[in-house]
PDB file of C-alpha atoms in Angstrom:
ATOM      1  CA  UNK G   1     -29.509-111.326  -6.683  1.00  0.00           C
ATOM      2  CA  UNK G   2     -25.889-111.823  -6.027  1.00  0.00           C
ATOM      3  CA  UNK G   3     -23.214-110.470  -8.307  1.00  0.00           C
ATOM      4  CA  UNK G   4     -21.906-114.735  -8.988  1.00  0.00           C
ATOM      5  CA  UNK G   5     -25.555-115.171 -10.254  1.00  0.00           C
ATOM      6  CA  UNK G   6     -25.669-112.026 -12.317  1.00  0.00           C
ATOM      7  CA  UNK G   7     -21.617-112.605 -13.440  1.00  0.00           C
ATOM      8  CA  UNK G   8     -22.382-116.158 -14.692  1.00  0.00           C
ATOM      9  CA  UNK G   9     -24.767-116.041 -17.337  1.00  0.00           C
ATOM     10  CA  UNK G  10     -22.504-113.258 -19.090  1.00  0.00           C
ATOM     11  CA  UNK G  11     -19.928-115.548 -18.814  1.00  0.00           C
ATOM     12  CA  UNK G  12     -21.254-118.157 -20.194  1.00  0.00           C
ATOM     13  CA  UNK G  13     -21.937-116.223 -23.783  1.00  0.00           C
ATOM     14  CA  UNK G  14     -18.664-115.172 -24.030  1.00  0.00           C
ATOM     15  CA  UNK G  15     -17.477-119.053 -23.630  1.00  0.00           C
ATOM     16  CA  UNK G  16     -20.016-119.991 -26.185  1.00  0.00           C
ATOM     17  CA  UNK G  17     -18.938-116.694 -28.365  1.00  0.00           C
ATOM     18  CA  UNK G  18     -15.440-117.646 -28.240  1.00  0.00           C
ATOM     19  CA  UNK G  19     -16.504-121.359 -28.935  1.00  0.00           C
ATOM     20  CA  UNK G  20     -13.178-123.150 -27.313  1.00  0.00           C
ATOM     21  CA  UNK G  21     -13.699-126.489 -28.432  1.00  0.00           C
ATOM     22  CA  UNK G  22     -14.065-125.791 -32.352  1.00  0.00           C
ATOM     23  CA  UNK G  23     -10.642-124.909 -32.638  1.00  0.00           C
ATOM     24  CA  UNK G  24      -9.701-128.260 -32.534  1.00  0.00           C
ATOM     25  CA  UNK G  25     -11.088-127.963 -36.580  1.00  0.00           C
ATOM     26  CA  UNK G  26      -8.117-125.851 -36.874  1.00  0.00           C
ATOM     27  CA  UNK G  27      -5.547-128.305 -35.335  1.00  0.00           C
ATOM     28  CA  UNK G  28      -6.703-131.605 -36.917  1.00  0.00           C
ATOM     29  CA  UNK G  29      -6.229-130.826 -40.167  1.00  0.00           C
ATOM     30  CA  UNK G  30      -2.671-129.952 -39.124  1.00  0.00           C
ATOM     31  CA  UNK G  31      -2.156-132.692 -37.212  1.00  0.00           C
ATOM     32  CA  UNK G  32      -3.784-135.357 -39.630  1.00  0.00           C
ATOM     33  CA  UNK G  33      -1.315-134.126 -42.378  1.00  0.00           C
ATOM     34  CA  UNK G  34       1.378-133.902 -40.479  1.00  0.00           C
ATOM     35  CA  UNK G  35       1.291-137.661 -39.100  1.00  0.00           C
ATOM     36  CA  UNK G  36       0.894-138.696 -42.819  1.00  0.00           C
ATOM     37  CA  UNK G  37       3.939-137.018 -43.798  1.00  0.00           C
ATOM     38  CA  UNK G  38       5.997-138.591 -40.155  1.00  0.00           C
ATOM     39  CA  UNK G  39       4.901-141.839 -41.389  1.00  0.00           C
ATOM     40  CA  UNK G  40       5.609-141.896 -45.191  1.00  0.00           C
ATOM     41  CA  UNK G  41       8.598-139.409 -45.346  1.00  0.00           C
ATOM     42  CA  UNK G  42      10.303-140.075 -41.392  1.00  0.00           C
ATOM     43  CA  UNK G  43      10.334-136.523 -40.520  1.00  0.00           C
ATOM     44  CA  UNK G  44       8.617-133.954 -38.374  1.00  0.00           C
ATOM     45  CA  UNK G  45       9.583-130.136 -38.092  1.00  0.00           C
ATOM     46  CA  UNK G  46       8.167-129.183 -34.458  1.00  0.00           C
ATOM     47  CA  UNK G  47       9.088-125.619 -35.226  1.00  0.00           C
ATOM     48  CA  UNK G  48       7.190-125.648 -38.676  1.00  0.00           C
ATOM     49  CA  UNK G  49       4.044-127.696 -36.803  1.00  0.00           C
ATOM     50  CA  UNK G  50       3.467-125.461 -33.899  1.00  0.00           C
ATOM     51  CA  UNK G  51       3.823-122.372 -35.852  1.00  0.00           C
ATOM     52  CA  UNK G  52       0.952-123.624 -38.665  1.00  0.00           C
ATOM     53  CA  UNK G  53      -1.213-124.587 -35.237  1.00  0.00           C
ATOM     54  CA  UNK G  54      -1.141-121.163 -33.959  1.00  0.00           C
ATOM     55  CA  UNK G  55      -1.624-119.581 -37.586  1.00  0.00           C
ATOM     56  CA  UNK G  56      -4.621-122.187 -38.072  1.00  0.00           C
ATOM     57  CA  UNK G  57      -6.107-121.285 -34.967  1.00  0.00           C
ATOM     58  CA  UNK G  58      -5.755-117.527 -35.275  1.00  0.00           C
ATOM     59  CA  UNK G  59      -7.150-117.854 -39.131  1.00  0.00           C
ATOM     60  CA  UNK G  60     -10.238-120.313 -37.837  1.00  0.00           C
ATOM     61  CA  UNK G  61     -11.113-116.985 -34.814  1.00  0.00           C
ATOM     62  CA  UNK G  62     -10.936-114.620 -38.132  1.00  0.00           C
ATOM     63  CA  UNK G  63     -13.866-116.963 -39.593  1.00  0.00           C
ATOM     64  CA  UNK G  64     -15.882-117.133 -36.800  1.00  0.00           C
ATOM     65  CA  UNK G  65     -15.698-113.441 -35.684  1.00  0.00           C
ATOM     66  CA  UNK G  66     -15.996-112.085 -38.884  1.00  0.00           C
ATOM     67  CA  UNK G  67     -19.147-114.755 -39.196  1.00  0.00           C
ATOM     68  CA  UNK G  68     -20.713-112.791 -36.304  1.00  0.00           C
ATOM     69  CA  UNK G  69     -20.095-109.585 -37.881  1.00  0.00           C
ATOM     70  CA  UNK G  70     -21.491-110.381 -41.836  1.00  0.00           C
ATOM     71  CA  UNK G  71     -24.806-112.298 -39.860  1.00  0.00           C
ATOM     72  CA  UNK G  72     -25.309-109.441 -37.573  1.00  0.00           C
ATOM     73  CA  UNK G  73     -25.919-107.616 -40.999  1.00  0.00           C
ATOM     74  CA  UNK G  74     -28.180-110.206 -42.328  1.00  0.00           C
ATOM     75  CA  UNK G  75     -30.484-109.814 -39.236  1.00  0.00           C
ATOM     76  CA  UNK G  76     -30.084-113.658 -38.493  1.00  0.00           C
ATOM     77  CA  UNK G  77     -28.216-113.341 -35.228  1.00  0.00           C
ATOM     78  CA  UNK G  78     -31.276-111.376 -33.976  1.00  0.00           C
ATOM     79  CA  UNK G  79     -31.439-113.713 -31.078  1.00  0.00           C
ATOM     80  CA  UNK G  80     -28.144-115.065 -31.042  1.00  0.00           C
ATOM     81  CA  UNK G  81     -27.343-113.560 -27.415  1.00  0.00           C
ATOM     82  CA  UNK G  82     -23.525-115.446 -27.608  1.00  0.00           C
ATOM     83  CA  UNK G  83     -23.192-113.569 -30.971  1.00  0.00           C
ATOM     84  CA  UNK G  84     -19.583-110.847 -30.016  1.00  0.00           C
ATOM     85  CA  UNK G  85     -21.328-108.157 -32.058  1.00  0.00           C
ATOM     86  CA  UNK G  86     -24.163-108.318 -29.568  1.00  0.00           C
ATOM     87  CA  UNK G  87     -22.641-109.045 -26.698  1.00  0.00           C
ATOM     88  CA  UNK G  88     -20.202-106.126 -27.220  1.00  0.00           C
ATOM     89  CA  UNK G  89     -22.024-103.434 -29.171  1.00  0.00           C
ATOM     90  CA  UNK G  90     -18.888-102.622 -31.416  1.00  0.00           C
ATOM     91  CA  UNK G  91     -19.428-104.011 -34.577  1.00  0.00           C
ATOM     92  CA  UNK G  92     -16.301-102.561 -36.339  1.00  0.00           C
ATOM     93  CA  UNK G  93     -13.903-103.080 -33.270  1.00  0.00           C
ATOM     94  CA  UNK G  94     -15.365-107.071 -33.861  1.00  0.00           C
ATOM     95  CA  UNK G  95     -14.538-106.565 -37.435  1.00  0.00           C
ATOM     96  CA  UNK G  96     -11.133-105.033 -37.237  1.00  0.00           C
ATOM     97  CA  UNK G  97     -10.445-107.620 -34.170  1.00  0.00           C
ATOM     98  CA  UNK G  98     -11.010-110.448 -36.797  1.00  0.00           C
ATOM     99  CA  UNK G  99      -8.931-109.001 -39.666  1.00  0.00           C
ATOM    100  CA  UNK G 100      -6.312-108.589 -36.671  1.00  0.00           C
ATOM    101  CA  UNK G 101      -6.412-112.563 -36.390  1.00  0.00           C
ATOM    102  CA  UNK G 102      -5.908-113.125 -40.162  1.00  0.00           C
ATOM    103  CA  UNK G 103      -3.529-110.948 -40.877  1.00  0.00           C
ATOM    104  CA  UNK G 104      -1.318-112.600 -37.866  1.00  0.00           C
ATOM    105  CA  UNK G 105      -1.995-116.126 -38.620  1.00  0.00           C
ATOM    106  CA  UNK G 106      -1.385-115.491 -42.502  1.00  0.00           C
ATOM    107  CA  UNK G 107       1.848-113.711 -41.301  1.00  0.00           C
ATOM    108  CA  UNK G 108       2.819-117.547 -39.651  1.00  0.00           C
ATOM    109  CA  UNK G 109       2.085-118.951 -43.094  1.00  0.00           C
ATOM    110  CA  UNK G 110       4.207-116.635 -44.739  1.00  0.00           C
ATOM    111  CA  UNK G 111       7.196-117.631 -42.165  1.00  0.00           C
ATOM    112  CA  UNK G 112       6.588-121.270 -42.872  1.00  0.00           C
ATOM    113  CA  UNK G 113       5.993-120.557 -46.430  1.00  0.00           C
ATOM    114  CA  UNK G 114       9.911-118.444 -46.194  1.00  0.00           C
ATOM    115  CA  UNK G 115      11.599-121.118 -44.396  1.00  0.00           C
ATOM    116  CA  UNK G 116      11.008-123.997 -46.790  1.00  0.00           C
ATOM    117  CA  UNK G 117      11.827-121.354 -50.186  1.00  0.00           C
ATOM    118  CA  UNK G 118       8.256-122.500 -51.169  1.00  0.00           C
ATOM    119  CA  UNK G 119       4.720-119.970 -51.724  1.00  0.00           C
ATOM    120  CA  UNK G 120       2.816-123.671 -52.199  1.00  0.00           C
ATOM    121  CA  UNK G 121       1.565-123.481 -48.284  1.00  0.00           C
ATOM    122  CA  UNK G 122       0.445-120.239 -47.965  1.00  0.00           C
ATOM    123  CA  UNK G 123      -1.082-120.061 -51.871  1.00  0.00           C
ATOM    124  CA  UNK G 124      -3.256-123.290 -50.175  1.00  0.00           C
ATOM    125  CA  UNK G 125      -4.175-121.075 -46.877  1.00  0.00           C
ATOM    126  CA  UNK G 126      -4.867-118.289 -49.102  1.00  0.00           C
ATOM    127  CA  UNK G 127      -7.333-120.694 -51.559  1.00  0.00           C
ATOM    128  CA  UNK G 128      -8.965-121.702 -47.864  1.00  0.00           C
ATOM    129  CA  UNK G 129      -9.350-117.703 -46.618  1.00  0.00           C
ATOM    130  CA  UNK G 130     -11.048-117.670 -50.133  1.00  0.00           C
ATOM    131  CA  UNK G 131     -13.402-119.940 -49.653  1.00  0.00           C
ATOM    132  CA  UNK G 132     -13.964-119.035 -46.002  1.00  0.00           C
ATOM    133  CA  UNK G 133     -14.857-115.524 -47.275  1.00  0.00           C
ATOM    134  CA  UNK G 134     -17.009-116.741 -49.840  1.00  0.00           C
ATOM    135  CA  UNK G 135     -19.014-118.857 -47.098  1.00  0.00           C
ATOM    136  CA  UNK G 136     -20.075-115.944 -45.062  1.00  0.00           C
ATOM    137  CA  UNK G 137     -19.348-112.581 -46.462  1.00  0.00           C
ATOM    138  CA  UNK G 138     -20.940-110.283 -49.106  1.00  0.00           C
ATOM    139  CA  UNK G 139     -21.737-110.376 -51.884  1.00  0.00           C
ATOM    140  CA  UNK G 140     -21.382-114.331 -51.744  1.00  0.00           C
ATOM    141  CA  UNK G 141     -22.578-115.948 -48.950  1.00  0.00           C
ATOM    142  CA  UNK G 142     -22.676-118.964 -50.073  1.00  0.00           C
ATOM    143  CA  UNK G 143     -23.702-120.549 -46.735  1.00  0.00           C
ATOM    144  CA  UNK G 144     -26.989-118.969 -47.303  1.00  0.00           C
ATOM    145  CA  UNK G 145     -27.942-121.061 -50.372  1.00  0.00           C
ATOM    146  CA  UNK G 146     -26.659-123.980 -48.151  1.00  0.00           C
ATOM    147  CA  UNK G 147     -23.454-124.776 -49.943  1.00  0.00           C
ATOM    148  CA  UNK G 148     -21.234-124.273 -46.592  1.00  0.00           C
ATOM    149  CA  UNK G 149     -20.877-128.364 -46.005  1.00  0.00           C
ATOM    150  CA  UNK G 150     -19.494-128.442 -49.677  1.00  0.00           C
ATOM    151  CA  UNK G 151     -16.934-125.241 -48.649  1.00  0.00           C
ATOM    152  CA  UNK G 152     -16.127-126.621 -45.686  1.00  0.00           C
ATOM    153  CA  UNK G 153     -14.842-129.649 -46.557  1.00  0.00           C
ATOM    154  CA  UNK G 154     -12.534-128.886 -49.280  1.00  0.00           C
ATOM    155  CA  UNK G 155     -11.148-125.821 -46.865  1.00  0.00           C
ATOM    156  CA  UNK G 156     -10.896-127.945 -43.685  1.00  0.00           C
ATOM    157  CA  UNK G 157     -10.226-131.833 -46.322  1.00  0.00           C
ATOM    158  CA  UNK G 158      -8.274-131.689 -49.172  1.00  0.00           C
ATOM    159  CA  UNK G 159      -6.641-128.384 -49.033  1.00  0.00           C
ATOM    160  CA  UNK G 160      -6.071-127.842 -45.096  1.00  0.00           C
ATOM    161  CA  UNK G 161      -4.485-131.805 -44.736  1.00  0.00           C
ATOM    162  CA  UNK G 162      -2.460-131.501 -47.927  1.00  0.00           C
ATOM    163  CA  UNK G 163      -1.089-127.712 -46.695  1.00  0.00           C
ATOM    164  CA  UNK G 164      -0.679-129.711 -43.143  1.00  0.00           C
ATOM    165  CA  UNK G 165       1.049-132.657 -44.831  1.00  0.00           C
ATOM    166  CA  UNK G 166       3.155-130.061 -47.285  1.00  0.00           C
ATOM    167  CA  UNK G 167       4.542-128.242 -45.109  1.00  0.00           C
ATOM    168  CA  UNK G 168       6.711-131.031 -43.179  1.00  0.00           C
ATOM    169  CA  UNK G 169       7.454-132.356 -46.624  1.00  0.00           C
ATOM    170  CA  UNK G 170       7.326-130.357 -49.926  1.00  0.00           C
ATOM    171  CA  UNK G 171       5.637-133.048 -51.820  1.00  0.00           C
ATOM    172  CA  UNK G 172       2.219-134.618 -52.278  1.00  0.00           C
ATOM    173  CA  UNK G 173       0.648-137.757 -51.137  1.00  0.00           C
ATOM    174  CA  UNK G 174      -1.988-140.144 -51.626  1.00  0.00           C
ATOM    175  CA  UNK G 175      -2.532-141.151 -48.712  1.00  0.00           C
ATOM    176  CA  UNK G 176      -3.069-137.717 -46.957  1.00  0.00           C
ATOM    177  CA  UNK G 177      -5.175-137.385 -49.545  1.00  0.00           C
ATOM    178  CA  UNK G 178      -6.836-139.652 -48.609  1.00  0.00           C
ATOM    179  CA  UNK G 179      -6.871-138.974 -44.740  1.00  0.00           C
ATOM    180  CA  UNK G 180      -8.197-135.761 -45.867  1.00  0.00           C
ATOM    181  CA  UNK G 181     -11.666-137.378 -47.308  1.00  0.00           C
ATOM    182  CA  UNK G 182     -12.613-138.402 -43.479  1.00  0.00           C
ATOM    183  CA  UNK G 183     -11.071-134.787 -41.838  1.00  0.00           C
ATOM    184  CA  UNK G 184     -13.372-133.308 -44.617  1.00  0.00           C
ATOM    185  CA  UNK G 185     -16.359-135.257 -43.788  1.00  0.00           C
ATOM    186  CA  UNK G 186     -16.535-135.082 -39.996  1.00  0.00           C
ATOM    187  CA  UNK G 187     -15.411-131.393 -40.390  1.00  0.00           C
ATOM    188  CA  UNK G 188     -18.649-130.486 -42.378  1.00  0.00           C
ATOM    189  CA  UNK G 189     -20.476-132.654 -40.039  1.00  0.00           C
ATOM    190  CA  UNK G 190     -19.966-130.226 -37.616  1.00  0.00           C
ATOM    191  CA  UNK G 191     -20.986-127.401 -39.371  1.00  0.00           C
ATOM    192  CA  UNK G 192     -24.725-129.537 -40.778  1.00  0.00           C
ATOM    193  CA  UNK G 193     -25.183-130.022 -37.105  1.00  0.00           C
ATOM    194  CA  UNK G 194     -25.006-126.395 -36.159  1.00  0.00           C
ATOM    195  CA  UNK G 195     -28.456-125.655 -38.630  1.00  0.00           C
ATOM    196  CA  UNK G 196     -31.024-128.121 -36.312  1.00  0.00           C
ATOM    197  CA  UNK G 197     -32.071-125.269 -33.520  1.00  0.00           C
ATOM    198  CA  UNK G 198     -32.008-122.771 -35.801  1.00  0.00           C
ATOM    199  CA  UNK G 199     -34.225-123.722 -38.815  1.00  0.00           C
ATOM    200  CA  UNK G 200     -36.768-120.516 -37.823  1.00  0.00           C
ATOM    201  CA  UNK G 201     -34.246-117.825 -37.181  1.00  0.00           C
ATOM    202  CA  UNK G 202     -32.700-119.258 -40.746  1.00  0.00           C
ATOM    203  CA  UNK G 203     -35.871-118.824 -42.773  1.00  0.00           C
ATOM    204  CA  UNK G 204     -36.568-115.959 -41.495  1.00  0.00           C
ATOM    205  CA  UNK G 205     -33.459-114.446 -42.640  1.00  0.00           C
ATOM    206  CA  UNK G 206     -33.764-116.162 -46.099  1.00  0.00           C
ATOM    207  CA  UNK G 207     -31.053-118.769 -45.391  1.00  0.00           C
ATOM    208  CA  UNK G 208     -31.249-121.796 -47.356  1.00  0.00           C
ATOM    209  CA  UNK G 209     -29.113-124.105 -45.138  1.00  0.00           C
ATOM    210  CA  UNK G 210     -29.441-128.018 -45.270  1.00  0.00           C
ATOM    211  CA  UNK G 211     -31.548-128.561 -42.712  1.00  0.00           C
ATOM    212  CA  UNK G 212     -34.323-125.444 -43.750  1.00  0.00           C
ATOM    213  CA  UNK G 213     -34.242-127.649 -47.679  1.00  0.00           C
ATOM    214  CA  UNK G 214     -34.979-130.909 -46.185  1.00  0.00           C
ATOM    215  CA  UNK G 215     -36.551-130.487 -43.436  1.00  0.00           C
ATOM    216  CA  UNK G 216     -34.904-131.597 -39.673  1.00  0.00           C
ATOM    217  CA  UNK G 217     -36.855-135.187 -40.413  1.00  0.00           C
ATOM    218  CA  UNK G 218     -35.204-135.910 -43.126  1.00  0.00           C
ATOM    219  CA  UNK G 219     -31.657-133.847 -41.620  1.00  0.00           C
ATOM    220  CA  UNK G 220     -31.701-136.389 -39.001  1.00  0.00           C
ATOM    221  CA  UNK G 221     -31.639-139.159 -41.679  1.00  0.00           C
ATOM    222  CA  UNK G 222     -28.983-137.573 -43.855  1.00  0.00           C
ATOM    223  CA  UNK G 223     -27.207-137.114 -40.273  1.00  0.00           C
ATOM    224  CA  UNK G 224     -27.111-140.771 -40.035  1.00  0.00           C
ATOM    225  CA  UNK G 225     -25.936-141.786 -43.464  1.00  0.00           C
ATOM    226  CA  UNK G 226     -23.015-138.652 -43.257  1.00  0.00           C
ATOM    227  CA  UNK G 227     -21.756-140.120 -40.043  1.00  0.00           C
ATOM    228  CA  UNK G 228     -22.450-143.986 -40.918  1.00  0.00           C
ATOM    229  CA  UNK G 229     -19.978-143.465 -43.969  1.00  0.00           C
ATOM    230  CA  UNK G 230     -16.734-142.356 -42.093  1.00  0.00           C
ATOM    231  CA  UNK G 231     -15.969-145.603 -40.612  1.00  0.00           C
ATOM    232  CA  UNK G 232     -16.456-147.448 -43.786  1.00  0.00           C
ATOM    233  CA  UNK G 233     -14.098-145.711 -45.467  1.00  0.00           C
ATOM    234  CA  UNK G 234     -10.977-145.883 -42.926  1.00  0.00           C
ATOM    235  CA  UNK G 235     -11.631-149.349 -43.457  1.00  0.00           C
ATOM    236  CA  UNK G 236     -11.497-149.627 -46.890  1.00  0.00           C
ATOM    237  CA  UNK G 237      -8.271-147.019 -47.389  1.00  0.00           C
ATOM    238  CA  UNK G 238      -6.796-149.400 -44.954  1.00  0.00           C
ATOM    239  CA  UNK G 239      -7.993-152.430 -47.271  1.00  0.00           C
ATOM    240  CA  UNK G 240      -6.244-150.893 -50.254  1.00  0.00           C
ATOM    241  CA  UNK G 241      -3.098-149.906 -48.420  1.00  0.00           C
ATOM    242  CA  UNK G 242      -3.613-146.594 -48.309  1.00  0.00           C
ATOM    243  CA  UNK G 243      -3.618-146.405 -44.172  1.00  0.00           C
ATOM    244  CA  UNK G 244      -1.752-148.454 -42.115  1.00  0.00           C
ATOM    245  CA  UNK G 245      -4.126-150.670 -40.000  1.00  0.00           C
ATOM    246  CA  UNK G 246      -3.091-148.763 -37.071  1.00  0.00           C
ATOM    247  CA  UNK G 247      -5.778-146.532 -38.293  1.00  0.00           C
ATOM    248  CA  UNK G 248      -8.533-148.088 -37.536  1.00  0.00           C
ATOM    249  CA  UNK G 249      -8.034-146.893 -33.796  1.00  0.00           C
ATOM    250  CA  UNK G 250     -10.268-144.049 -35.238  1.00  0.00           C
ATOM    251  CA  UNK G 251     -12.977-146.344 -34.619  1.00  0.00           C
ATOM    252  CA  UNK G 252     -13.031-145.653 -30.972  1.00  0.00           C
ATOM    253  CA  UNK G 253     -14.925-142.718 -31.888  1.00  0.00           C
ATOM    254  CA  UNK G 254     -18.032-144.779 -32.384  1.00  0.00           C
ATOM    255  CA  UNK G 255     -19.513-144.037 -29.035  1.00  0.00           C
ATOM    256  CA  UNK G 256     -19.516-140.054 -29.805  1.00  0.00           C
ATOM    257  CA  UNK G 257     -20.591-141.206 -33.052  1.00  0.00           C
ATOM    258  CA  UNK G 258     -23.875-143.247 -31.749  1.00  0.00           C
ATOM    259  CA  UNK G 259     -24.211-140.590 -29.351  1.00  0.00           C
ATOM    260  CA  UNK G 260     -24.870-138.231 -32.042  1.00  0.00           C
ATOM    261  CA  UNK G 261     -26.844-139.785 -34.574  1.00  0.00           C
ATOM    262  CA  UNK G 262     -29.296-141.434 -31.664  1.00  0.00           C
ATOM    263  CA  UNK G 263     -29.449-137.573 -29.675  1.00  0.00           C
ATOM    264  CA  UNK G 264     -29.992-135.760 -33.210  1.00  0.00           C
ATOM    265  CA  UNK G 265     -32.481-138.711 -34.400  1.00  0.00           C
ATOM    266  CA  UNK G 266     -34.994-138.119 -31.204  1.00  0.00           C
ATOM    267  CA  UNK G 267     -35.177-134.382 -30.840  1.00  0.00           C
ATOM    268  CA  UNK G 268     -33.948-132.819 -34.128  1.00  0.00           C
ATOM    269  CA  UNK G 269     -37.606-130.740 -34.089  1.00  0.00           C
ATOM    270  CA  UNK G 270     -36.836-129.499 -30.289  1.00  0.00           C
ATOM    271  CA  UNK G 271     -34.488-125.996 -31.235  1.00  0.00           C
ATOM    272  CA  UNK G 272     -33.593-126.373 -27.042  1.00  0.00           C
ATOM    273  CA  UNK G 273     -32.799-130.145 -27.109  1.00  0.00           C
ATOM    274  CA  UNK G 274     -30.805-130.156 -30.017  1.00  0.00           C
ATOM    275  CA  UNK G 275     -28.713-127.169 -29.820  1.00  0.00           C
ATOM    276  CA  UNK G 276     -25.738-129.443 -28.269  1.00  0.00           C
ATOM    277  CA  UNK G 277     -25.677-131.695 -30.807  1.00  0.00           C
ATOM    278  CA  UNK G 278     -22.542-129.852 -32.904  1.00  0.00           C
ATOM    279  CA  UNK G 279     -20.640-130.034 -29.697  1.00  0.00           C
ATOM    280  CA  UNK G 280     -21.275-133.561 -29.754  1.00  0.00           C
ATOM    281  CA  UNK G 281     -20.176-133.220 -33.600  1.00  0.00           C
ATOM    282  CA  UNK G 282     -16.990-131.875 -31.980  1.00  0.00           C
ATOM    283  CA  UNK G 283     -16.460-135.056 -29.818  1.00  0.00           C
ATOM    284  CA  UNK G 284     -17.049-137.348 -32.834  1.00  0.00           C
ATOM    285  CA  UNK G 285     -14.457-134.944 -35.311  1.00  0.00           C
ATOM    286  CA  UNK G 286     -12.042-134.819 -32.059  1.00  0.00           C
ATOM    287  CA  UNK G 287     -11.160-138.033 -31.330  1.00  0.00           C
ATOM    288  CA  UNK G 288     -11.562-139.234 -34.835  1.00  0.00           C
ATOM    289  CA  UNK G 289      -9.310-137.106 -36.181  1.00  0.00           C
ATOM    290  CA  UNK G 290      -6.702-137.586 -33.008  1.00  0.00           C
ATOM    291  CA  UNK G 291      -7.289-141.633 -33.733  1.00  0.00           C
ATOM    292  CA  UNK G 292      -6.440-141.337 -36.897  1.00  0.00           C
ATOM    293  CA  UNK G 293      -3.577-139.039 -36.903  1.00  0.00           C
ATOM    294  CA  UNK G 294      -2.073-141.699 -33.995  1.00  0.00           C
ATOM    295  CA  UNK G 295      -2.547-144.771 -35.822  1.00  0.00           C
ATOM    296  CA  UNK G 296      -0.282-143.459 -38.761  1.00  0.00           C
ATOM    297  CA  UNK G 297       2.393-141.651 -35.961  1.00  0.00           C
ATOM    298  CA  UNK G 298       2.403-146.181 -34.058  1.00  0.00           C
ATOM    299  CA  UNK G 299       2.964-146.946 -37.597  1.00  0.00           C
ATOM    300  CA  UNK G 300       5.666-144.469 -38.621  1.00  0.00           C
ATOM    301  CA  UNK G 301       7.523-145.424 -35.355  1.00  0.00           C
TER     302      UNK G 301
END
């Protein structure tokens, strides 16, 4: 066996540990808010975005390293082989590593936070860490009594887009309020995806997620339904004036969308078959979220 052959695999579970393509659930929050806010109030502080991308970004590798570390002690990662605690060994260097992200990323919040005179943004990052603990770590761990959807989408909806949409323009909006509702919903969707290949590892460890109360039958139908319902509503916020039609380029996402639903609907009982269907989730939360964020940024211009 040749060292490529033996190299590969091993690099391979550190892509899927380090999970590049979620971070874009760090960014489109960000981005969503900040298009709102370009549109409605004609400005856009590149120095204020980029910094709150990097501190989203470091802040999002805090939750999922520190995810790793709190499961590892739950015994649910047993045969998580992508899992950074057992690739590495180290559990406290993984722990200390993720602290090392949040502290940095809530140190760009507090430099966005100092250069607009105003704690609002980082008291609404702080409210997200919050929740984001309470998700995973002890003696909450909420995500175990399958309350994560509901966590996530206030911390990644309402609170992330109005923080993103806040800190171009110290004020408050419906319509990013709004826009939030559909980053919250395709956010979570993500994370009810991620339960499918995992239902036995999940009892086992006494984890009540979605899919281990109803079943990955009835998941797939809730799947449906949860995706079904973001396209609906763009169209009515645009009906009522709260998007500009522009919006409805978000609707180009359909294809991921279809993809999803039809993929999830055929093998949600086969763990192997369906353990891509969250980065299919990512596709669908991806270009939604860009779509969206584009169609108010045409009609700002």
């Amino acid at each position: 066996m040749t060292t490529k052959q033996i190299t590969r695999p091993k690099s391979k579970l550190w892509m899927a540990a380090i999970k590049p393509p979620m971070y874009s659930v760090a960014i489109m929050p960000i981005w969503v808010g900040s298009a709102v806010a370009f549109t409605e109030k004609k400005v856009f502080n590149l120095t204020i975005f980029a910094t709150f991308i990097a501190a989203a970004i470091l802040i999002l590798a805090w939750e999922n390293i520190t995810n790793d570390v709190f499961d590892s002690e739950t015994g649910i990662d047993i045969n998580k082989h992508h899992s950074l605690v057992n690739l590495t060994g180290k559990k406290t260097l993984v722990f200390w590593l993720g602290n090392l992200c949040l502290i940095s990323g809530l140190l760009g919040i507090l430099a966005i936070a100092t250069w607009q005179k105003d704690p609002t943004v980082i008291g609404i990052i702080l409210l997200c860490c919050a929740l984001g603990y309470m998700y995973q770590g002890p003696p909450f761990r909420l995500g175990y009594q399958g309350l994560g959807e509901i966590l996530c989408f206030f911390a990644f909806g309402p609170l992330a887009v109005s923080a993103g949409y806040y800190s171009q323009t110290p004020t408050w909006s419906i319509s990013s309020l709004a826009a939030s509702v559909i980053v919250g919903i395709v956010t979570s969707l993500i994370l009810f995806c991620s339960h499918f290949h995992q239902v036995k590892d999940d009892i086992a460890a006494g984890k009540r997620s979605p899919i281990v109360r109803l079943g990955t039958t009835n998941g797939a139908k809730v799947l449906i339904w949860f995706t079904a319902s973001i396209y609906p509503f763009i169209l009515l916020f645009v009906l009522l004036g709260f998007f500009p039609v522009w919006t409805l380029l978000s609707w180009l996402s359909l294809p991921y969308a279809f993809k999803l639903c039809r993929h999830v609907h055929q093998n949600h009982n086969q763990p192997e078959k369906v353990s891509n269907c969250k980065f299919i989730a990512v596709a669908v939360h991806f270009w939604a979220c860009l779509l969206l964020g584009l169609g108010f940024v045409i009609a700002g211009v």
